[in-house]
CSV table of C-alpha atoms (C1' of nucleotides) in Angstrom, one decimal:
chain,number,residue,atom,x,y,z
A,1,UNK,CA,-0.8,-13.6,1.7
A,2,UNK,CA,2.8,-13.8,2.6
A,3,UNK,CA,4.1,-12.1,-0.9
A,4,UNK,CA,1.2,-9.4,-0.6
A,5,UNK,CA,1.6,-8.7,2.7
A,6,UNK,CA,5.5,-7.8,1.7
A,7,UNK,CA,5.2,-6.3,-1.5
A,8,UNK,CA,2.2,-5.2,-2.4
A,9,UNK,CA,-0.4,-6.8,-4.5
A,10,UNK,CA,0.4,-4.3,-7.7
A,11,UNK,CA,4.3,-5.3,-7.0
A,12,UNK,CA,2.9,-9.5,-6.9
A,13,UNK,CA,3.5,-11.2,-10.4
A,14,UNK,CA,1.2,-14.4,-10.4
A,15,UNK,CA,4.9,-16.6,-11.4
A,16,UNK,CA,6.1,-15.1,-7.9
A,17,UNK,CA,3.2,-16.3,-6.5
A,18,UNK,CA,3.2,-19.9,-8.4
A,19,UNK,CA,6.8,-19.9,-7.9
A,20,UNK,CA,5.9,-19.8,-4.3
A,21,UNK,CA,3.6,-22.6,-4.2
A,22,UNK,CA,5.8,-24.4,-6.3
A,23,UNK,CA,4.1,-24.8,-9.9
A,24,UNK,CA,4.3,-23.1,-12.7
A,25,UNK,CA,3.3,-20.1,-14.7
A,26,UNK,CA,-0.9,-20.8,-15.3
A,27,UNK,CA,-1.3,-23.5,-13.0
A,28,UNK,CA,-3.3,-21.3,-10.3
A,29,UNK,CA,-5.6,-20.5,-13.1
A,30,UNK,CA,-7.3,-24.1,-11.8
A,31,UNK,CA,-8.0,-22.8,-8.6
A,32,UNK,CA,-9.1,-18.8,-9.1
A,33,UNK,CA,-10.6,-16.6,-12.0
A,34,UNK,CA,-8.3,-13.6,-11.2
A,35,UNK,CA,-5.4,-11.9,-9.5
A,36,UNK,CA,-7.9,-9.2,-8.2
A,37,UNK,CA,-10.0,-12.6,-6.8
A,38,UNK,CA,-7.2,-13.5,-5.0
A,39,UNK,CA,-6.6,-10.4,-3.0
A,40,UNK,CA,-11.0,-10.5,-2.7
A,41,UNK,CA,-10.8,-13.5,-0.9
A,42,UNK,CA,-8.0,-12.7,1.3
A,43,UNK,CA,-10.0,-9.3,2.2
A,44,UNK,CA,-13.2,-11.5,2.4
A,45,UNK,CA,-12.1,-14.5,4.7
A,46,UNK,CA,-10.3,-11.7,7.1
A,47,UNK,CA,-13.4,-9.4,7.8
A,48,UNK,CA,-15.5,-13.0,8.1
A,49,UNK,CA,-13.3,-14.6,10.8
A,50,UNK,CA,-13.0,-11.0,12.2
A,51,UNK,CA,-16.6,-11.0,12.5
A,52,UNK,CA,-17.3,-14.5,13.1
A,53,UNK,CA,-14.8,-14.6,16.0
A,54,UNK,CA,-16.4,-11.0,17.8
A,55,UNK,CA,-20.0,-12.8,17.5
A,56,UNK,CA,-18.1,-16.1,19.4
A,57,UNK,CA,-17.5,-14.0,22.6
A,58,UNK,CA,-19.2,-14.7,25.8
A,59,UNK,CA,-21.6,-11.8,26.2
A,60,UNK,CA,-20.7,-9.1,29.0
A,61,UNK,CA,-23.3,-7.3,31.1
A,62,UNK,CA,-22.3,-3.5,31.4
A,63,UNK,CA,-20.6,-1.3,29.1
A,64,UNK,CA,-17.2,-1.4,30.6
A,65,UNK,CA,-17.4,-4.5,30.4
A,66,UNK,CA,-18.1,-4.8,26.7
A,67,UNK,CA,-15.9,-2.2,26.0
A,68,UNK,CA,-12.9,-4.3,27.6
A,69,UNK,CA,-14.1,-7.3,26.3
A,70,UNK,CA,-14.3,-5.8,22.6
A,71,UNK,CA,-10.7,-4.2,23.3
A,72,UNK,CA,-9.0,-7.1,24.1
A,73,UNK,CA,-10.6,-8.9,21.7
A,74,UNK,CA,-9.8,-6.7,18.9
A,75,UNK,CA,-5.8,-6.7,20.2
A,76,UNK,CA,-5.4,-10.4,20.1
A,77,UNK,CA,-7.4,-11.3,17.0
A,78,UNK,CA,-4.7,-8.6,15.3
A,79,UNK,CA,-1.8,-9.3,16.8
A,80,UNK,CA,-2.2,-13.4,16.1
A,81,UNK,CA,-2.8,-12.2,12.0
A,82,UNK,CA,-0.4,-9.2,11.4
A,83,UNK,CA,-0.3,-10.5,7.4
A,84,UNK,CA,-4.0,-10.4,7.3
A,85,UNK,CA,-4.4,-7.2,8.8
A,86,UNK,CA,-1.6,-5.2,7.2
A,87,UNK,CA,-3.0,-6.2,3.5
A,88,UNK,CA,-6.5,-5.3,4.7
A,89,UNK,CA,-5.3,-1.9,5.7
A,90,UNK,CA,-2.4,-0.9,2.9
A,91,UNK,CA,-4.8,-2.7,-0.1
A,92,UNK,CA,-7.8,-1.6,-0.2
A,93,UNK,CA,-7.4,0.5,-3.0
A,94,UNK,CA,-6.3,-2.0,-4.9
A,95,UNK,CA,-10.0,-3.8,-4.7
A,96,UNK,CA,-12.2,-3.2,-7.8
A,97,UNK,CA,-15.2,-1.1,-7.3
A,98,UNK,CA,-17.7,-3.4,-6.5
A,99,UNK,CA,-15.4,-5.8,-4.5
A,100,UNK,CA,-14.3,-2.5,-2.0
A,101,UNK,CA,-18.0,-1.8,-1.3
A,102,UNK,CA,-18.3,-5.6,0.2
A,103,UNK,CA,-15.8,-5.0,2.0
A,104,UNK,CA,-16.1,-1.4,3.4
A,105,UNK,CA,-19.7,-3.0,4.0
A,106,UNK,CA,-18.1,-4.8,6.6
A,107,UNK,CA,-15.5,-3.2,8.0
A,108,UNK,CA,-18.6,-0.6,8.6
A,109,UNK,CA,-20.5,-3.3,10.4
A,110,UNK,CA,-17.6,-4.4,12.6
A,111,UNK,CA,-17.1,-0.6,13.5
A,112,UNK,CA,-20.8,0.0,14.5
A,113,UNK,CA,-20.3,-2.7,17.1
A,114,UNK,CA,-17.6,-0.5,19.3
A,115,UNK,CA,-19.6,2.8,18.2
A,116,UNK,CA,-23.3,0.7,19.5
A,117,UNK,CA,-20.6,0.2,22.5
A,118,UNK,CA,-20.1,3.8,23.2
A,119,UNK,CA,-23.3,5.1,23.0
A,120,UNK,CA,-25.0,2.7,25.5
A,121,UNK,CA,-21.9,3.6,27.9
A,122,UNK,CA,-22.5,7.2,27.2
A,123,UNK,CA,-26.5,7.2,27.3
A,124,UNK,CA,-25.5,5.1,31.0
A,125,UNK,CA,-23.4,7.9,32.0
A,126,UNK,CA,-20.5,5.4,32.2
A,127,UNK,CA,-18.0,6.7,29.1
A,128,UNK,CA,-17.9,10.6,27.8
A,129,UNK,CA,-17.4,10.8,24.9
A,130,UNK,CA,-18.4,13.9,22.5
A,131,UNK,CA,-18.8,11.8,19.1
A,132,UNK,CA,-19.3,8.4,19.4
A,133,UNK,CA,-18.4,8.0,15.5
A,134,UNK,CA,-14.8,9.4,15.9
A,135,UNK,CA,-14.1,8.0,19.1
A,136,UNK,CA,-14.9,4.6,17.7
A,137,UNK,CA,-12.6,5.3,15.0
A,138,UNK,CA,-10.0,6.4,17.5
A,139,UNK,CA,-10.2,3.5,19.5
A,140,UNK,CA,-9.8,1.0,16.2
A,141,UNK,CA,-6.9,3.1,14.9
A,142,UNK,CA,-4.8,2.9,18.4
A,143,UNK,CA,-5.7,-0.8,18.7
A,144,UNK,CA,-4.8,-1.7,14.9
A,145,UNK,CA,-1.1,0.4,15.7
A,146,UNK,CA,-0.3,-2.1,17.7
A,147,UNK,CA,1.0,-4.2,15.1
A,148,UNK,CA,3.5,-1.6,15.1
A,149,UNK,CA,4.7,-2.1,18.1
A,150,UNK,CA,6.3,-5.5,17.5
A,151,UNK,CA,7.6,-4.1,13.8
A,152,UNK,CA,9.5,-1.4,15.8
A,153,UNK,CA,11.0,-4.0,18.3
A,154,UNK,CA,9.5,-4.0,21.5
A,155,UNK,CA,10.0,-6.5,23.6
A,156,UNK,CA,6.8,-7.1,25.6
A,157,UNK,CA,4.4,-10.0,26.2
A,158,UNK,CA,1.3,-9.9,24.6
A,159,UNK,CA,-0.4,-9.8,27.7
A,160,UNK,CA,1.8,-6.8,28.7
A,161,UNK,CA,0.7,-5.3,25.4
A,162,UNK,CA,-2.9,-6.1,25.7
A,163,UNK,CA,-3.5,-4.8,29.3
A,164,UNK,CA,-1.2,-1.1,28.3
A,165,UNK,CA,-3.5,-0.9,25.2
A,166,UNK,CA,-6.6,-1.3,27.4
A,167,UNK,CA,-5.8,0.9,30.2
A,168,UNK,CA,-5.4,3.3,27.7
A,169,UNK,CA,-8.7,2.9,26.1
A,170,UNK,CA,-10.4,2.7,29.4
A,171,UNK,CA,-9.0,6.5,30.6
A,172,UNK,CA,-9.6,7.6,27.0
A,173,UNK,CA,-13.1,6.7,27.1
A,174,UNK,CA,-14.5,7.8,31.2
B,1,UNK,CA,2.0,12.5,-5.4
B,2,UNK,CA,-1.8,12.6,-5.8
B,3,UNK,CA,-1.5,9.4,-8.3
B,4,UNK,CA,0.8,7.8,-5.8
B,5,UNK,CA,-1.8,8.4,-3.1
B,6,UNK,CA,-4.8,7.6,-5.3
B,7,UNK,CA,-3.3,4.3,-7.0
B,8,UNK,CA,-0.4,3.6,-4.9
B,9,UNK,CA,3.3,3.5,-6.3
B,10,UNK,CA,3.6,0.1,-8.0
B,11,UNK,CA,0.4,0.8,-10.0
B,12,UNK,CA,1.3,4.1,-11.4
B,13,UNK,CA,3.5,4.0,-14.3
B,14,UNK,CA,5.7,6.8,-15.6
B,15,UNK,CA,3.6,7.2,-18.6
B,16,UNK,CA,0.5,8.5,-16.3
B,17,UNK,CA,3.0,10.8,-14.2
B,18,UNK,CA,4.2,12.3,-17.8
B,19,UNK,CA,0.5,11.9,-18.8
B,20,UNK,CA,-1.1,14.5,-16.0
B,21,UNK,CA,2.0,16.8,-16.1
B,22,UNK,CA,1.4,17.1,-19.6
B,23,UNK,CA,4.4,15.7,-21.6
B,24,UNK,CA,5.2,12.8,-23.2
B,25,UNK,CA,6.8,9.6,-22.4
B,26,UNK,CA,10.5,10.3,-21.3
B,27,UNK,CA,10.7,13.7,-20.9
B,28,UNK,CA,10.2,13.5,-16.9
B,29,UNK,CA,13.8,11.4,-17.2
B,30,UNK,CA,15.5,15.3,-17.6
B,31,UNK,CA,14.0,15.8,-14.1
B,32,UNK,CA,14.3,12.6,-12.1
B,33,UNK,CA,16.8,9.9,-12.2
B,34,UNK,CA,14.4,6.8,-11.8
B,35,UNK,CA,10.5,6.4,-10.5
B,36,UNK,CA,12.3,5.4,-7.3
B,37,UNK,CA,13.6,9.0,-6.3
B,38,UNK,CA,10.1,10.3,-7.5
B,39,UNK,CA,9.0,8.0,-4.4
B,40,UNK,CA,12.0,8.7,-2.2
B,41,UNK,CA,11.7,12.9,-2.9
B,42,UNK,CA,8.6,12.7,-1.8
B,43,UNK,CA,9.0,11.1,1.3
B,44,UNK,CA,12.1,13.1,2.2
B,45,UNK,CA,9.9,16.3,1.9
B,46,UNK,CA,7.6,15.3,4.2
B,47,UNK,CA,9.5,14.1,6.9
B,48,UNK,CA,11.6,17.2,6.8
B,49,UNK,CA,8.7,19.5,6.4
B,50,UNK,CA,7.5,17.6,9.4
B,51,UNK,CA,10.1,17.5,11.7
B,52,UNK,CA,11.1,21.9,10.9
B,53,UNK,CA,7.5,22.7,11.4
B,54,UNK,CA,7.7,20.6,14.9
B,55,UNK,CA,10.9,22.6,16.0
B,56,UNK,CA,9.0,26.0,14.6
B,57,UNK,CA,6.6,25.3,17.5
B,58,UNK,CA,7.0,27.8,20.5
B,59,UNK,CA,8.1,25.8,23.3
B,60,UNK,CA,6.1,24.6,26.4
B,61,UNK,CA,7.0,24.8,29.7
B,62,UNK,CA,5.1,21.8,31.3
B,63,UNK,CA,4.6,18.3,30.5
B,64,UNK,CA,0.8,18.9,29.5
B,65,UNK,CA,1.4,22.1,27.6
B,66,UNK,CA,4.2,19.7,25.3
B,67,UNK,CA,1.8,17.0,24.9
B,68,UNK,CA,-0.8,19.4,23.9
B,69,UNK,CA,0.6,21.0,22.0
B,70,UNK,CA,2.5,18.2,20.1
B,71,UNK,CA,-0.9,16.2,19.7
B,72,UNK,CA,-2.4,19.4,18.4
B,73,UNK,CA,0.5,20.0,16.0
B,74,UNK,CA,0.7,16.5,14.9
B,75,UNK,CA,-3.2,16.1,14.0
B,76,UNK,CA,-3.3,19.5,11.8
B,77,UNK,CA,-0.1,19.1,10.1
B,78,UNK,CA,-1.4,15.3,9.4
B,79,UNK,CA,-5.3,16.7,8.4
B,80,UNK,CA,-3.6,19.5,6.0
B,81,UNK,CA,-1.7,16.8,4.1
B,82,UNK,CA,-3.5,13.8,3.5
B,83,UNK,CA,-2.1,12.3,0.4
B,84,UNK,CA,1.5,13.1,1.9
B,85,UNK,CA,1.0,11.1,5.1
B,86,UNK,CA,-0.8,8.0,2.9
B,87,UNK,CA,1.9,7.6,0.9
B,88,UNK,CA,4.0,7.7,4.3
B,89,UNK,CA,2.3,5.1,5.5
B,90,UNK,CA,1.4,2.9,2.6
B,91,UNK,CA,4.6,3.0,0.1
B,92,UNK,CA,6.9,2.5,3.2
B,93,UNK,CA,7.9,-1.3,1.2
B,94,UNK,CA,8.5,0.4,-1.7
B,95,UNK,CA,11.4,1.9,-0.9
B,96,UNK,CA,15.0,0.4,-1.7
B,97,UNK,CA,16.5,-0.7,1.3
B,98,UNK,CA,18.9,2.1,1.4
B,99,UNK,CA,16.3,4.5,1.1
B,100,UNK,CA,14.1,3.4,3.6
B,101,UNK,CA,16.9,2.7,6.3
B,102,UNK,CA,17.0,6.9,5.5
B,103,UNK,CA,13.3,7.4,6.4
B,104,UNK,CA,13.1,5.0,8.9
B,105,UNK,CA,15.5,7.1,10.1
B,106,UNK,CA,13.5,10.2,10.4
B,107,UNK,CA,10.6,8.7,11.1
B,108,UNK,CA,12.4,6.9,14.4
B,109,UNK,CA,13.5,10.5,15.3
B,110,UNK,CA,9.8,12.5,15.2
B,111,UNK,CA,8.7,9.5,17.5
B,112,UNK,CA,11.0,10.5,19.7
B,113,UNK,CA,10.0,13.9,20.6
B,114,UNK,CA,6.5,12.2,21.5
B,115,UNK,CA,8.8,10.1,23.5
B,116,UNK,CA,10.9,12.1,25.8
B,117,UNK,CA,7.8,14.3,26.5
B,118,UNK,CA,6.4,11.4,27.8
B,119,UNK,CA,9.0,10.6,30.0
B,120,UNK,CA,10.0,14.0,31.2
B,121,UNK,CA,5.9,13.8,32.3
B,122,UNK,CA,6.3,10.5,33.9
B,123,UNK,CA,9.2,11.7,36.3
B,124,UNK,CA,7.4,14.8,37.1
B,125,UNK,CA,4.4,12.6,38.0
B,126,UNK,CA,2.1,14.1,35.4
B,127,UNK,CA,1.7,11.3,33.8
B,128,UNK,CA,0.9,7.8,34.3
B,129,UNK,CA,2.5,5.5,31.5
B,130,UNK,CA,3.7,2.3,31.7
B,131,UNK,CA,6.0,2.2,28.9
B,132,UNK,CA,6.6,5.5,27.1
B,133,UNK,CA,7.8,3.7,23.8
B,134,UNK,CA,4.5,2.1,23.3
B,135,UNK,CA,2.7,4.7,24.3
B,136,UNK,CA,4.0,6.9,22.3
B,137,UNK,CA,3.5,4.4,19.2
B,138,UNK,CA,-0.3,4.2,20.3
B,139,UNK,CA,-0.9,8.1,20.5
B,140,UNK,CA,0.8,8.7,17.3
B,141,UNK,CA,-1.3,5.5,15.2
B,142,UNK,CA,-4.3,7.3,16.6
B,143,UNK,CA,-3.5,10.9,16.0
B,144,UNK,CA,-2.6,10.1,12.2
B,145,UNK,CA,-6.1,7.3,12.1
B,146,UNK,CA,-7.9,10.7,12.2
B,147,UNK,CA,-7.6,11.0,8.7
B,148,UNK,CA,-10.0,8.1,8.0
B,149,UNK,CA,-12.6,10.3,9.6
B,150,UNK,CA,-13.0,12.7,6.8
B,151,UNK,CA,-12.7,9.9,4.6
B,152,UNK,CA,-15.7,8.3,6.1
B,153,UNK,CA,-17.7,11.0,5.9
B,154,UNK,CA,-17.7,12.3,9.6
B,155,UNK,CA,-19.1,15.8,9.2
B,156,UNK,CA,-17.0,18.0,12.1
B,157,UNK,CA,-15.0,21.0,12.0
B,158,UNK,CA,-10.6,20.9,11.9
B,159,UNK,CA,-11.4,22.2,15.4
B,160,UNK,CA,-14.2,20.0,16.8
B,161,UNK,CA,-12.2,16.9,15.2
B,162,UNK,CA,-9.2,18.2,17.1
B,163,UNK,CA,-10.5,18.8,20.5
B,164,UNK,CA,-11.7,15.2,20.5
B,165,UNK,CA,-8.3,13.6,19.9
B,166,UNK,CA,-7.0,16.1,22.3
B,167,UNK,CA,-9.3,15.3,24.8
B,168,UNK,CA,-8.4,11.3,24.4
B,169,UNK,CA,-4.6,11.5,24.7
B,170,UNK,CA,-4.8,14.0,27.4
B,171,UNK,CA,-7.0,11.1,29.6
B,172,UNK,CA,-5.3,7.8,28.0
B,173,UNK,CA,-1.9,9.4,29.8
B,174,UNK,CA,-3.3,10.5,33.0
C,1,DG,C1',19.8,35.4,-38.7
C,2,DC,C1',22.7,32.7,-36.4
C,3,DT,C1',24.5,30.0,-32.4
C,4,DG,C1',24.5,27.3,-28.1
C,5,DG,C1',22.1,25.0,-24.8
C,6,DT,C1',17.8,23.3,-22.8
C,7,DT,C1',13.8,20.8,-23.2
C,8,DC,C1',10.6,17.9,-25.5
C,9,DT,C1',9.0,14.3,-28.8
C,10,DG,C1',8.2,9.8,-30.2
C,11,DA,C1',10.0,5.7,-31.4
C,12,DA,C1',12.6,1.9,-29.7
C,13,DC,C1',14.4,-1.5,-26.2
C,14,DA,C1',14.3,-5.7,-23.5
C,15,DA,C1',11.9,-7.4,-19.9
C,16,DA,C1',7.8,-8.5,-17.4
C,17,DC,C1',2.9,-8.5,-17.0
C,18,DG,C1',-1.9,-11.3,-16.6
C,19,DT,C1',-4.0,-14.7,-19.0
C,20,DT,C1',-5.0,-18.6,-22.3
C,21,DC,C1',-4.5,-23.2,-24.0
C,22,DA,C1',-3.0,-27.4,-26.4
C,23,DG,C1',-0.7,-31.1,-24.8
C,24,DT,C1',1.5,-34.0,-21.2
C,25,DT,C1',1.4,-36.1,-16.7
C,26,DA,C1',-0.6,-37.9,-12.5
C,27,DA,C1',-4.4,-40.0,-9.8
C,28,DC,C1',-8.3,-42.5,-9.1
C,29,DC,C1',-12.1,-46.0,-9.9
C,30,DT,C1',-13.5,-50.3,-11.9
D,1,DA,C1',-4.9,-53.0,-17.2
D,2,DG,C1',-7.9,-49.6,-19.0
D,3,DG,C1',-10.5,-45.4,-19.0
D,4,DT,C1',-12.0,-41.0,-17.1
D,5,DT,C1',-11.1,-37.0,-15.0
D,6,DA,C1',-8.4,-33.6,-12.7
D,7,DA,C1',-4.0,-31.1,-12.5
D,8,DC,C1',0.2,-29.3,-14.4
D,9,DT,C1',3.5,-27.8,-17.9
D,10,DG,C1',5.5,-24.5,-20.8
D,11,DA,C1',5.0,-21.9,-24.6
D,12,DA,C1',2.5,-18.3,-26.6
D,13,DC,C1',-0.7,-14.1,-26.8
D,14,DG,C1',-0.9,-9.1,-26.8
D,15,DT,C1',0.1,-5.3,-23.5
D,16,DT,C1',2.5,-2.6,-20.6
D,17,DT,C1',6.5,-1.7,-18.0
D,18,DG,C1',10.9,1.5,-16.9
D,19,DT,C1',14.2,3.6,-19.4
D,20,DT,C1',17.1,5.4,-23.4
D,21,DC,C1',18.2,8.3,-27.2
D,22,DA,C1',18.5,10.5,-31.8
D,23,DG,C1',16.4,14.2,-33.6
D,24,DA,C1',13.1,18.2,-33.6
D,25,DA,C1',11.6,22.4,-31.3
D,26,DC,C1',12.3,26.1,-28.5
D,27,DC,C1',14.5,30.2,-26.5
D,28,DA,C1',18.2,33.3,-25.1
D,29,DG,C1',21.9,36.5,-26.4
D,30,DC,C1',24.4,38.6,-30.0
DNA sequence: GCTGGTTCTGAACAAACGTTCAGTTAACCT
DNA sequence: AGGTTAACTGAACGTTTGTTCAGAACCAGC
């Protein structure tokens, strides 16, 4: 994760990689099929925890409140796994056919959550928003940024982070 | 650059470059000094295309006008050029040091702008921003997400797609 | 028809790639 | 101590990589 996450996965020799773990050229060949199966699992796990760990939050009442809950959320989980993310964002292409489809699968599922979000908020009069598609994908794009943030040297808190990114989000949204 | 976009740079090689310009293997060396400056030139273009056609903008006089119209420049210059902002945003590590320190450089100095409108509107009391370096990083991650709209099959005009993202900076800052 | 200068071909280079595999080593159970 | 299985080594495989370069092909001006 750490070598893909820095180079790329085309730009990853399996030696780097078993240099890494310390063995040598072959010996991973025990323990996966493939490169591409290596990057697939790495995708895979990610978008499972992501989900796994969005499906473990106590359940909120109104649509702000499910809209803050999801925001926050979605800032820590990324901010704890800036490897995971990054490769999940910059790689994709590098997924065979039929292992990108199980994996836009999900990423589709995770971003019907905040768009299921914005239209119970908007159908409640509580958010306007004019496409609740795009505005979903908005929201996601800011939040993911925030990687950024720390890559470009700012020095705040996560919590001071996290509450800038959801204030933001809120006004965006109502 | 649309090989670099579709496969990314470490899985092209100069065969396929020479391949789709029609020529054979070496001839693009008469041209180019290494695959690296292929990577580098194309970079260089776009931040410098993107930073004259920002200062070819007629100026604003208020806070607002700048931000709108710097949102409204960034998200059509970004929509017109898809492939050239991907590669900005994916081949980043594959750039030698020295060239990167060059677009990091650039890319530092475009944020900038976003920057110092946000503060000139803070002073003024037009807007409400906690810290304009963050803020800025979040509106600009947004504003260039918008191209994964079209890629995910959103179905809404240049214009609708801009008013939206218009309409969400204009509220996240207020 | 010749000359001078670009531009292209196509083979060649060493290095590195993903992957395989026969053979050695280590670990565990009895 | 002996036997079985799992794990690792290190060489080898055929390809492909970025890059170089001698020679062929082309085109201008005379």
């Amino acid at each position: 994760m750490t070598l893909f996450a820095r180079h790329g996965y085309a730009a990853v020799s399996m030696r780097q990689i078993e240099g890494e773990v310390g063995v040598q050229a072959g010996a991973l060949y025990n323990y996966t099929t493939d490169k591409q199966s290596l990057l697939f699992d790495l995708f895979k796990r990610h978008m499972v925890d992501l989900r796994t760990a969005l499906d473990a939050q106590p359940p909120s009442a109104s649509p702000q409140d499910r809209l803050e809950a999801f925001a926050r959320f979605h800032i820590r989980f990324h901010l704890e796994r800036p490897q995971a993310v990054f490769i999940s964002y910059m790689e994709l292409r590098n997924l065979t056919p039929e292992n990108f489809r199980v994996i836009e699968e999900l990423r589709r599922r995770y971003e019907g959550v905040l768009e299921a979000i914005l239209e119970t908020g908007r159908d409640a009069g509580a958010f306007h928003v004019a496409d609740t598609r795009v505005t979903a994908l908005a929201i996601i794009a800011m939040l993911t940024g925030i990687n950024t943030c720390y890559r470009s040297g700012v020095r705040l808190s996560l919590a001071e982070v996290e509450a800038i990114y959801w204030d933001m989000v809120r006004k965006a949204v109502t």
